[in-house]
Structures are given as structure tokens and as C-alpha cells.
CSV table of C-alpha atoms and ligand atoms in Angstrom, one decimal:
chain,number,residue,atom,x,y,z
A,1,MET,CA,-9.3,-31.6,-7.2
A,2,HIS,CA,-9.9,-27.9,-7.5
A,3,SER,CA,-11.6,-26.6,-10.7
A,4,ILE,CA,-9.3,-24.7,-13.3
A,5,ALA,CA,-11.4,-21.7,-12.0
A,6,GLN,CA,-9.9,-22.1,-8.6
A,7,LEU,CA,-6.5,-22.7,-9.7
A,8,LEU,CA,-6.0,-19.9,-12.4
A,9,SER,CA,-6.6,-16.3,-12.5
A,10,CYS,CA,-5.8,-14.0,-15.4
A,11,PHE,CA,-4.7,-10.5,-14.4
A,12,ASP,CA,-4.0,-7.5,-16.4
A,13,PRO,CA,-0.6,-6.2,-15.2
A,14,VAL,CA,-1.5,-2.4,-16.4
A,15,THR,CA,-5.0,-2.0,-15.2
A,16,GLY,CA,-4.4,-4.6,-12.2
A,17,ASN,CA,-8.1,-6.1,-13.0
A,18,ILE,CA,-8.2,-9.8,-12.4
A,19,ALA,CA,-11.0,-11.5,-14.7
A,20,GLY,CA,-14.2,-12.1,-12.8
A,21,VAL,CA,-12.8,-10.6,-9.5
A,22,PRO,CA,-14.7,-7.4,-8.0
A,23,ALA,CA,-12.1,-4.9,-6.7
A,24,THR,CA,-12.4,-2.8,-3.5
A,25,GLN,CA,-12.0,0.8,-4.4
A,26,ARG,CA,-10.2,3.6,-2.4
A,27,ARG,CA,-11.0,7.0,-2.9
A,28,LEU,CA,-9.5,10.3,-1.4
A,29,GLU,CA,-12.2,10.6,1.1
A,30,ASP,CA,-11.2,6.9,2.5
A,31,LEU,CA,-7.8,8.2,3.2
A,32,ARG,CA,-8.5,11.0,5.4
A,33,GLY,CA,-5.7,11.3,7.8
A,34,CYS,CA,-3.2,9.5,5.9
A,35,PHE,CA,-1.3,12.8,4.6
A,36,ALA,CA,0.6,15.2,6.4
A,37,ASP,CA,-0.5,18.3,4.5
A,38,ALA,CA,-4.3,18.5,5.9
A,39,ALA,CA,-4.9,21.9,3.8
A,40,ALA,CA,-4.0,20.3,0.4
A,41,TYR,CA,-5.9,17.1,1.6
A,42,GLU,CA,-8.9,19.4,1.9
A,43,ALA,CA,-8.4,21.3,-1.3
A,44,ALA,CA,-8.0,18.1,-3.2
A,45,LEU,CA,-11.1,16.7,-1.8
A,46,ALA,CA,-13.1,19.9,-2.6
A,47,ALA,CA,-11.8,19.6,-6.1
A,48,GLY,CA,-13.2,16.3,-6.5
A,49,ASN,CA,-12.9,12.8,-4.8
A,50,PRO,CA,-10.6,10.7,-7.2
A,51,LEU,CA,-10.0,7.2,-7.0
A,52,LEU,CA,-6.7,6.4,-5.3
A,53,TYR,CA,-6.3,2.7,-6.0
A,54,ARG,CA,-8.3,-0.4,-6.3
A,55,VAL,CA,-7.1,-4.2,-5.0
A,56,ALA,CA,-8.9,-7.0,-6.5
A,57,SER,CA,-8.2,-10.0,-4.0
A,58,VAL,CA,-8.4,-13.9,-4.7
A,59,GLU,CA,-9.2,-15.4,-1.3
A,60,PRO,CA,-10.2,-18.9,-1.7
A,61,ALA,CA,-9.7,-21.5,1.0
A,62,ALA,CA,-8.4,-20.1,4.5
A,63,GLY,CA,-7.0,-23.3,6.0
A,64,PRO,CA,-3.8,-23.1,7.9
A,65,GLY,CA,-1.4,-23.8,4.8
A,66,ASP,CA,-3.3,-21.7,2.1
A,67,LEU,CA,-2.5,-18.5,0.7
A,68,HIS,CA,-4.3,-15.5,-0.6
A,69,TYR,CA,-3.2,-12.8,-2.9
A,70,GLY,CA,-4.3,-9.4,-4.3
A,71,VAL,CA,-3.4,-7.1,-7.4
A,72,GLY,CA,-3.2,-3.5,-6.7
A,73,CYS,CA,-3.5,-0.8,-8.7
A,74,LEU,CA,-2.4,2.6,-7.4
A,75,MET,CA,-2.8,5.9,-9.3
A,76,PRO,CA,0.0,8.6,-9.6
A,77,GLY,CA,-0.3,11.9,-7.8
A,78,LYS,CA,0.5,14.0,-4.8
A,79,ILE,CA,-1.2,15.7,-1.9
A,80,GLY,CA,0.9,18.5,-1.4
A,81,ALA,CA,4.7,17.1,-1.8
A,82,GLU,CA,3.5,13.3,-0.5
A,83,TYR,CA,2.8,10.7,-3.2
A,84,PHE,CA,-0.4,9.0,-3.3
A,85,LEU,CA,-0.3,6.2,-1.1
A,86,THR,CA,-2.7,2.9,0.1
A,87,LYS,CA,-4.0,3.2,3.7
A,88,GLY,CA,-1.1,0.8,5.2
A,89,HIS,CA,-1.5,-1.9,7.8
A,90,LEU,CA,-0.4,-4.6,9.8
A,91,HIS,CA,-1.5,-8.2,9.4
A,92,SER,CA,-3.8,-9.1,12.4
A,93,TRP,CA,-2.1,-12.3,12.8
A,94,ARG,CA,1.5,-10.2,13.2
A,95,GLN,CA,3.5,-13.1,12.1
A,96,ALA,CA,2.5,-13.3,8.5
A,97,ALA,CA,5.0,-11.8,6.2
A,98,GLU,CA,3.8,-11.0,2.3
A,99,ILE,CA,5.7,-10.7,-0.8
A,100,TYR,CA,4.9,-7.9,-2.9
A,101,ILE,CA,6.0,-8.2,-6.7
A,102,GLY,CA,5.7,-5.0,-9.2
A,103,LEU,CA,4.0,-5.4,-12.5
A,104,ALA,CA,3.8,-2.1,-14.0
A,105,GLY,CA,4.7,1.8,-13.0
A,106,GLU,CA,7.3,2.9,-10.3
A,107,GLY,CA,6.9,3.1,-6.5
A,108,VAL,CA,8.1,2.1,-3.1
A,109,MET,CA,7.1,0.2,0.0
A,110,LEU,CA,7.0,2.0,3.2
A,111,LEU,CA,7.9,-0.6,5.8
A,112,GLU,CA,8.0,0.3,9.7
A,113,ASP,CA,8.9,-2.5,12.2
A,114,GLU,CA,6.2,-2.3,15.0
A,115,SER,CA,8.3,-2.7,18.0
A,116,SER,CA,11.2,-0.4,17.0
A,117,GLY,CA,9.4,1.9,14.7
A,118,GLU,CA,12.6,1.6,12.3
A,119,SER,CA,11.4,2.5,8.6
A,120,ARG,CA,12.6,1.6,5.4
A,121,MET,CA,11.8,2.9,1.7
A,122,VAL,CA,12.2,-0.2,-0.7
A,123,PRO,CA,11.8,0.1,-4.5
A,124,LEU,CA,8.7,-1.5,-5.9
A,125,ARG,CA,9.1,-2.1,-9.8
A,126,PRO,CA,8.4,-4.8,-12.4
A,127,HIS,CA,10.6,-7.6,-12.0
A,128,GLN,CA,11.5,-6.6,-8.4
A,129,ALA,CA,9.9,-8.7,-5.3
A,130,VAL,CA,10.0,-7.0,-1.9
A,131,TYR,CA,9.9,-9.2,1.2
A,132,VAL,CA,7.6,-7.8,4.0
A,133,PRO,CA,8.5,-9.5,7.1
A,134,GLY,CA,5.9,-10.4,9.9
A,135,HIS,CA,5.6,-7.5,12.3
A,136,THR,CA,5.9,-4.9,9.9
A,137,ALA,CA,3.6,-2.1,9.0
A,138,HIS,CA,3.2,-1.9,5.1
A,139,ARG,CA,2.0,1.1,2.9
A,140,THR,CA,2.5,1.3,-0.8
A,141,ILE,CA,3.6,4.4,-2.5
A,142,ASN,CA,3.2,5.7,-6.1
A,143,THR,CA,6.3,7.4,-6.9
A,144,GLY,CA,5.9,7.6,-10.8
A,145,THR,CA,3.6,9.1,-13.4
A,146,MET,CA,1.5,6.2,-14.3
A,147,PRO,CA,-0.3,3.5,-12.2
A,148,LEU,CA,1.6,1.5,-10.1
A,149,THR,CA,0.2,-2.1,-10.3
A,150,TYR,CA,1.8,-5.1,-8.0
A,151,VAL,CA,0.7,-8.4,-6.8
A,152,GLY,CA,0.4,-9.2,-2.7
A,153,ILE,CA,0.7,-12.9,-1.6
A,154,TYR,CA,0.2,-13.5,2.0
A,155,PRO,CA,-0.9,-16.6,4.4
A,156,ALA,CA,-4.7,-16.8,4.3
A,157,HIS,CA,-4.8,-16.0,8.0
A,158,ALA,CA,-3.0,-12.7,7.8
A,159,GLY,CA,-6.0,-10.5,8.1
A,160,HIS,CA,-5.8,-6.7,8.2
A,161,ASP,CA,-5.6,-4.7,11.1
A,162,TYR,CA,-5.7,-0.9,9.9
A,163,ALA,CA,-6.8,0.5,13.3
A,164,ALA,CA,-3.0,0.9,14.5
A,165,ILE,CA,-2.0,2.6,11.4
A,166,ALA,CA,-5.4,5.0,11.8
A,167,ARG,CA,-4.5,5.9,15.1
A,168,ARG,CA,-0.6,7.2,14.8
A,169,ASN,CA,0.1,6.7,11.1
A,170,PHE,CA,3.2,5.8,9.8
A,171,ARG,CA,6.3,7.5,11.6
A,172,CYS,CA,7.6,8.4,8.1
A,173,ALA,CA,6.2,9.9,5.0
A,174,VAL,CA,7.7,9.8,1.5
A,175,ILE,CA,7.9,12.8,-0.4
A,176,GLU,CA,9.1,14.5,-3.4
A,177,GLN,CA,12.0,16.5,-3.0
A,178,ASP,CA,14.1,18.0,-6.3
A,179,GLY,CA,12.0,15.5,-8.4
A,180,HIS,CA,13.0,12.3,-6.2
A,181,PRO,CA,11.4,10.6,-3.7
A,182,VAL,CA,12.5,11.1,-0.2
A,183,MET,CA,11.8,9.2,3.2
A,184,ILE,CA,11.5,11.7,6.2
A,185,GLU,CA,10.1,11.7,9.6
A,186,ARG,CA,6.3,12.7,9.6
A,187,SER,CA,7.1,14.9,12.7
A,188,GLU,CA,9.6,16.9,10.5
A,189,LEU,CA,7.4,17.3,7.5
A,190,LEU,CA,4.4,18.6,10.1
A,191,LYS,CA,7.0,21.2,11.7
A,192,THR,CA,7.6,22.6,7.9
A,193,LEU,CA,4.3,22.6,6.9
A,194,ALA,CA,3.4,25.0,10.5
A,195,SER,CA,6.0,27.3,9.8
B,201,F6R,C1,-2.5,-7.6,1.8
B,201,F6R,C2,-1.8,-6.3,1.0
B,201,F6R,C3,-2.4,-5.8,-0.2
B,201,F6R,C4,-3.2,-4.4,0.4
B,201,F6R,C5,-3.4,-3.6,-1.0
B,201,F6R,C6,-4.1,-2.2,-0.3
B,201,F6R,O1,-2.2,-8.1,2.8
B,201,F6R,O2,-1.0,-6.2,2.0
B,201,F6R,O3,-3.1,-6.6,-0.8
B,201,F6R,O4,-4.4,-4.9,0.9
B,201,F6R,O5,-1.8,-3.0,-1.3
B,201,F6R,O6,-3.5,-1.7,0.7
B,201,F6R,P1,-4.4,-1.6,2.1
B,201,F6R,O7,-4.8,-2.9,2.5
B,201,F6R,O8,-3.3,-1.0,3.1
B,201,F6R,O9,-5.2,-0.5,1.9
B,202,MN,MN1,-0.8,-7.0,3.7
């Protein structure tokens, strides 16, 4: 039988910290190439290298039926008009789905079907669960003014594939327009920035 420490984790829904579990930290310098506005990115980096997010992951056994989960905490802010975001990834085991549950703050999930490129912006808020199907690139975006915390639960075999996103980024970006989050084609945003 598992010990109670293996069965129970205690997390803080506001900070996203899990007692006794170290968190991976991602700073602005780790997200080079993710934001459309390169000039705004370099200016923000020159002004400091803020923490964008932390993820504490509970990844015990990795058998075929096992589950892993992580608690994320993504800071509020923007680079140009684009809200702070996670790197985003596909699962290495493409069939692996994931469930995200909002804990605090206000944000969205950007979902992109790997084969069609079809994109959806789905709200991520407390008391809401977002189902991320397999074969779907997913990125978390903080559209609010306080840290966005959430839980993500995924098959132990899911793995992270960051390479495809690092090569081509997401097709769409989420920007603030008139005080609201709007999903637009990244190519359109780049055209606007160049003009
Ligand atoms: C796990 C998962 C989340 C993310 C976390 C950070 O499959 O989707 O735990 O790992 O939100 O985002 P990335 O991994 O894209 O930096
Ligand atoms: Mn995932």
C-alpha cells in the first residue's frame, strides 16, 4: 500500500506551491521567441528578467495506468499587447489528453489541433475544468491582474514535446484589445507590428 505522503499532496491555491515539492521556474529569458512583439520582449528583458511562471509537478509511478499532475502559477503581465503565457507543448505521447482546473485568477487556454491547426481560446477560471484532447498543443495565458493558478492532470506517459512549438509557435496569439482578451492570427499581429 502507498504511504500517506504518496497519496496526499497539499497545495496552496493562491501561490500554486505544493508542500515539499520543488517547482520549475520559467523566467522571461526562457520564453525567447514565444511573443510576437520582439522589440517589446527585448525591452522587457533589458529592464529585468521577471519570473513568468512556476510549475510544481507530482510525478510518482509511471506505469501504463498512472496519472501525474502539476500545479502552475502564471504571473499577470504583457509583452506589448500579448498576455504572459506558458511555453506551450504537445504531449510526446500524442494521444494523451489532460484536464486543467482553474484555482485562482483569470485566464484562458489556447488549444491548437496538431493536424488541422484549428485554434480555440477556452476560459480557465476557478471552478472550471478545461478538457485538452490528445493531439492538441496547449498554452496557458493569464488575462487577469493577479496570478493565475491551475492544476493539470495527465497520463504518466504523456511527456512534453516543446520542439514543434519552439519551431513554429502557435498559429494564434491572445492579445488585449479594448481591455478584453482577443485571439488573433499571429501572422496578422506580425503584419500590424511591422506596419
Ligand atoms: C503538463 C502540463 C502543465 C504544463 C504547465 C507549464 O502536461 O500541461 O503542467 O507543463 O502549465 O507549461 P509548459 O509545460 O508549456 O511550460
Ligand atoms: Mn500538457
